[in-house]
């Protein structure tokens, strides 16, 4: 499973990159508004920090023509830009055109398997079902992702599925169990994935016992 970090904060991206952990970055207008920088400055910094990894930047226009124009401009910011397009009828028109132009797209705000089927048929590079937001309203986000994966398998659709809106480590574990292509994970959840109290307790005991045994660093 590929791991994307779901943030626009450069310090978080740098840390996750230093750990050798990330395969991509996803942002959205909310995350960019939390970056503490003007959006374009933040976006350029991210693109330069991970020049070989896909970075999703979202359009804000709501018309197909507007989204296409915005996507073409955003694409000029870096060769690793992926255009995030909301799942609307206008967004779908934009996805079709952009796919034909070879511009990578990530169809976002997906909440049903039929939305994902359509995005896949139109040639989206990625599709982002929001599992946390579905769980919030009493649905099963993981079940949606499983359905999308099955539908893509049925029809040989090559669009990669990004499990988005991940809230906690158990979401990540369940995504890995069902074999989703990618999970885009908030930085704090990535940190939590790396921690286990028994590892810390175990290490501390080994260090104490090494001293007792007189073991020295060679
Ligand atoms: C996806 O790409 C979105 O940026 C993100 O996962 C949304 O998550 P949220 O529901 O926590 O806002």
Short mmCIF file of C-alpha atoms and ligand atoms in Angstrom, two decimals:
data_model
loop_
_atom_site.label_atom_id
_atom_site.label_comp_id
_atom_site.label_asym_id
_atom_site.label_seq_id
_atom_site.Cartn_x
_atom_site.Cartn_y
_atom_site.Cartn_z
CA UNK A 1 0.00 0.00 0.00
CA UNK A 2 1.36 3.39 -0.96
CA UNK A 3 1.31 6.05 1.73
CA UNK A 4 0.51 9.64 0.88
CA UNK A 5 0.62 12.35 3.52
CA UNK A 6 -2.55 14.44 3.71
CA UNK A 7 -1.20 17.86 4.65
CA UNK A 8 0.03 21.16 3.24
CA UNK A 9 2.45 21.79 6.10
CA UNK A 10 6.00 21.61 4.76
CA UNK A 11 7.53 20.61 8.11
CA UNK A 12 5.25 17.56 8.26
CA UNK A 13 6.04 16.60 4.67
CA UNK A 14 9.78 16.93 5.37
CA UNK A 15 9.59 14.73 8.47
CA UNK A 16 7.58 12.02 6.74
CA UNK A 17 9.96 12.18 3.79
CA UNK A 18 13.00 11.87 6.07
CA UNK A 19 11.47 8.73 7.55
CA UNK A 20 11.41 7.39 3.99
CA UNK A 21 7.72 6.85 4.31
CA UNK A 22 5.83 8.80 1.73
CA UNK A 23 4.87 8.05 -1.84
CA UNK A 24 2.89 11.25 -2.46
CA UNK A 25 1.13 14.27 -0.96
CA UNK A 26 -2.50 15.35 -1.04
CA UNK A 27 -3.71 18.83 -0.22
CA UNK A 28 -7.06 20.57 -0.40
CA UNK A 29 -8.09 24.21 0.14
CA UNK A 30 -8.71 23.57 3.85
CA UNK A 31 -5.25 22.08 4.35
CA UNK A 32 -3.63 24.90 2.36
CA UNK A 33 -5.45 27.44 4.53
CA UNK A 34 -3.83 25.77 7.56
CA UNK A 35 -0.30 25.87 6.09
CA UNK A 36 0.37 29.34 7.51
CA UNK A 37 1.54 30.59 4.09
CA UNK A 38 -0.03 32.04 0.95
CA UNK A 39 -1.38 29.03 -0.96
CA UNK A 40 0.90 29.38 -3.97
CA UNK A 41 4.02 29.70 -1.87
CA UNK A 42 3.00 26.63 0.13
CA UNK A 43 2.20 24.67 -3.05
CA UNK A 44 5.51 25.53 -4.74
CA UNK A 45 7.45 24.60 -1.63
CA UNK A 46 5.74 21.21 -1.46
CA UNK A 47 6.26 20.50 -5.16
CA UNK A 48 9.97 21.30 -4.84
CA UNK A 49 10.36 19.24 -1.65
CA UNK A 50 9.08 16.05 -3.31
CA UNK A 51 9.80 16.59 -7.01
CA UNK A 52 9.44 12.90 -7.87
CA UNK A 53 6.22 12.28 -5.98
CA UNK A 54 2.64 13.10 -7.01
CA UNK A 55 1.21 16.17 -5.25
CA UNK A 56 -2.54 16.79 -5.48
CA UNK A 57 -3.68 20.42 -5.77
CA UNK A 58 -7.39 21.14 -5.94
CA UNK A 59 -9.20 23.42 -8.36
CA UNK A 60 -11.71 25.86 -6.92
CA UNK A 61 -13.64 26.90 -10.03
CA UNK A 62 -16.98 25.12 -10.34
CA UNK A 63 -17.46 25.21 -14.12
CA UNK A 64 -15.85 22.68 -16.44
CA UNK A 65 -14.19 25.36 -18.55
CA UNK A 66 -12.95 27.16 -15.43
CA UNK A 67 -11.58 23.94 -13.91
CA UNK A 68 -9.80 23.04 -17.14
CA UNK A 69 -8.20 26.48 -17.34
CA UNK A 70 -7.19 26.36 -13.67
CA UNK A 71 -5.84 22.81 -14.05
CA UNK A 72 -3.67 23.82 -17.00
CA UNK A 73 -2.23 26.70 -14.94
CA UNK A 74 -1.69 24.54 -11.85
CA UNK A 75 0.06 21.93 -14.01
CA UNK A 76 2.69 24.49 -14.91
CA UNK A 77 3.76 24.72 -11.25
CA UNK A 78 5.56 21.38 -11.38
CA UNK A 79 5.79 18.13 -13.33
CA UNK A 80 4.49 16.29 -10.25
CA UNK A 81 1.18 18.17 -10.01
CA UNK A 82 -2.00 16.08 -9.89
CA UNK A 83 -5.21 18.04 -10.33
CA UNK A 84 -7.86 17.37 -7.73
CA UNK A 85 -11.33 17.74 -9.19
CA UNK A 86 -14.52 17.53 -7.13
CA UNK A 87 -17.07 14.93 -8.24
CA UNK A 88 -19.67 17.09 -9.95
CA UNK A 89 -21.09 16.90 -13.46
CA UNK A 90 -18.89 19.87 -14.41
CA UNK A 91 -15.94 18.19 -12.74
CA UNK A 92 -16.51 15.07 -14.80
CA UNK A 93 -16.40 17.04 -18.05
CA UNK A 94 -13.11 18.52 -16.90
CA UNK A 95 -11.69 15.10 -15.99
CA UNK A 96 -12.45 13.78 -19.47
CA UNK A 97 -10.68 16.67 -21.18
CA UNK A 98 -7.71 16.68 -18.81
CA UNK A 99 -7.26 12.91 -19.11
CA UNK A 100 -7.13 13.26 -22.88
CA UNK A 101 -4.46 15.97 -22.46
CA UNK A 102 -2.41 13.65 -20.27
CA UNK A 103 -2.93 15.77 -17.14
CA UNK A 104 -3.22 13.59 -14.06
CA UNK A 105 -6.42 13.92 -12.05
CA UNK A 106 -7.62 12.93 -8.59
CA UNK A 107 -11.41 12.91 -8.35
CA UNK A 108 -12.26 13.98 -4.84
CA UNK A 109 -15.30 14.15 -2.54
CA UNK A 110 -16.36 10.67 -3.64
CA UNK A 111 -18.93 9.05 -1.38
CA UNK A 112 -20.42 6.23 -3.50
CA UNK A 113 -19.11 3.35 -5.56
CA UNK A 114 -21.09 4.53 -8.59
CA UNK A 115 -19.38 7.92 -8.44
CA UNK A 116 -16.09 6.03 -8.43
CA UNK A 117 -17.19 3.87 -11.39
CA UNK A 118 -17.94 6.99 -13.41
CA UNK A 119 -14.67 8.72 -12.46
CA UNK A 120 -12.79 5.58 -13.48
CA UNK A 121 -14.58 5.29 -16.82
CA UNK A 122 -13.67 8.90 -17.62
CA UNK A 123 -9.99 8.18 -17.11
CA UNK A 124 -9.26 9.68 -13.69
CA UNK A 125 -5.76 8.80 -12.52
CA UNK A 126 -6.89 8.57 -8.90
CA UNK A 127 -10.21 8.50 -7.08
CA UNK A 128 -10.54 9.59 -3.45
CA UNK A 129 -13.38 8.07 -1.42
CA UNK A 130 -13.69 9.88 1.94
CA UNK A 131 -14.00 7.14 4.49
CA UNK A 132 -13.88 9.20 7.72
CA UNK A 133 -16.64 11.55 6.63
CA UNK A 134 -18.83 8.54 5.81
CA UNK A 135 -18.14 6.93 9.18
CA UNK A 136 -19.13 10.27 10.76
CA UNK A 137 -22.66 9.93 9.40
CA UNK A 138 -23.01 6.29 10.41
CA UNK A 139 -21.98 4.61 7.15
CA UNK A 140 -19.10 2.19 6.66
CA UNK A 141 -16.31 3.94 4.77
CA UNK A 142 -14.19 0.79 4.45
CA UNK A 143 -17.11 -1.04 2.86
CA UNK A 144 -17.31 1.69 0.22
CA UNK A 145 -13.62 1.32 -0.58
CA UNK A 146 -13.98 -2.46 -0.86
CA UNK A 147 -16.89 -1.99 -3.29
CA UNK A 148 -14.92 0.43 -5.43
CA UNK A 149 -11.97 -1.97 -5.56
CA UNK A 150 -14.26 -4.82 -6.61
CA UNK A 151 -15.92 -2.74 -9.32
CA UNK A 152 -12.56 -1.60 -10.70
CA UNK A 153 -11.37 -5.22 -10.69
CA UNK A 154 -14.55 -6.33 -12.52
CA UNK A 155 -13.95 -3.94 -15.39
CA UNK A 156 -10.18 -3.65 -15.44
CA UNK A 157 -10.33 0.06 -14.51
CA UNK A 158 -6.81 1.26 -13.84
CA UNK A 159 -7.69 4.31 -11.72
CA UNK A 160 -5.87 4.06 -8.39
CA UNK A 161 -7.99 4.21 -5.25
CA UNK A 162 -6.85 6.64 -2.55
CA UNK A 163 -8.49 6.02 0.81
CA UNK A 164 -8.98 9.59 2.05
CA UNK A 165 -10.38 11.28 5.15
CA UNK A 166 -8.48 8.87 7.37
CA UNK A 167 -8.96 9.66 11.05
CA UNK A 168 -7.02 7.06 13.03
CA UNK A 169 -4.61 4.15 12.84
CA UNK A 170 -7.35 1.55 12.67
CA UNK A 171 -8.53 3.09 9.41
CA UNK A 172 -5.01 2.57 8.05
CA UNK A 173 -4.90 -1.03 9.30
CA UNK A 174 -8.24 -1.83 7.68
CA UNK A 175 -7.17 -0.17 4.43
CA UNK A 176 -4.06 -2.34 4.36
CA UNK A 177 -6.11 -5.47 5.07
CA UNK A 178 -8.41 -4.88 2.11
CA UNK A 179 -5.43 -4.02 -0.11
CA UNK A 180 -6.33 -0.49 -1.18
CA UNK A 181 -3.77 1.05 -3.57
CA UNK A 182 -3.07 4.17 -1.52
CA UNK A 183 -3.98 5.64 1.85
CA UNK A 184 -3.59 9.39 2.28
CA UNK A 185 -2.91 9.86 5.96
CA UNK A 186 -2.75 12.94 8.20
CA UNK A 187 0.73 13.42 9.65
CA UNK A 188 -0.35 12.84 13.26
CA UNK A 189 -1.79 9.44 12.28
CA UNK A 190 1.48 8.53 10.53
CA UNK A 191 3.28 9.39 13.78
CA UNK A 192 0.87 7.19 15.74
CA UNK A 193 1.50 4.30 13.31
CA UNK A 194 5.16 4.33 14.30
CA UNK A 195 4.57 4.20 18.04
CA UNK A 196 3.89 1.27 20.32
CA UNK A 197 4.29 1.49 24.11
CA UNK A 198 5.58 -2.09 24.30
CA UNK A 199 8.38 -1.21 21.85
CA UNK A 200 9.44 1.70 24.11
CA UNK A 201 9.22 -0.42 27.28
CA UNK A 202 11.07 -3.30 25.61
CA UNK A 203 13.86 -1.06 24.33
CA UNK A 204 14.35 0.62 27.67
CA UNK A 205 14.73 -2.82 29.34
CA UNK A 206 17.21 -4.02 26.71
CA UNK A 207 19.32 -0.89 27.27
CA UNK A 208 19.27 -1.39 31.06
CA UNK A 209 20.15 -5.06 30.70
CA UNK A 210 22.94 -4.28 28.23
CA UNK A 211 24.50 -2.06 30.91
CA UNK A 212 24.16 -4.85 33.51
CA UNK A 213 25.79 -7.31 31.10
CA UNK A 214 28.56 -4.82 30.34
CA UNK A 215 27.72 -4.86 26.64
CA UNK A 216 29.42 -1.98 24.92
CA UNK A 217 28.89 -0.29 21.58
CA UNK A 218 31.60 -1.62 19.23
C1 LIG B 1 -8.39 13.98 0.64
O1 LIG B 1 -7.56 14.02 -0.24
C2 LIG B 1 -8.70 15.05 1.58
O2 LIG B 1 -7.63 15.98 1.57
C3 LIG B 1 -8.82 14.63 3.01
O3 LIG B 1 -8.47 13.27 3.18
C4 LIG B 1 -10.09 15.04 3.65
O4 LIG B 1 -10.09 14.60 4.97
P1 LIG B 1 -11.04 15.20 6.11
O5 LIG B 1 -12.36 14.53 6.01
O6 LIG B 1 -10.33 14.85 7.38
O7 LIG B 1 -11.12 16.68 5.88
#
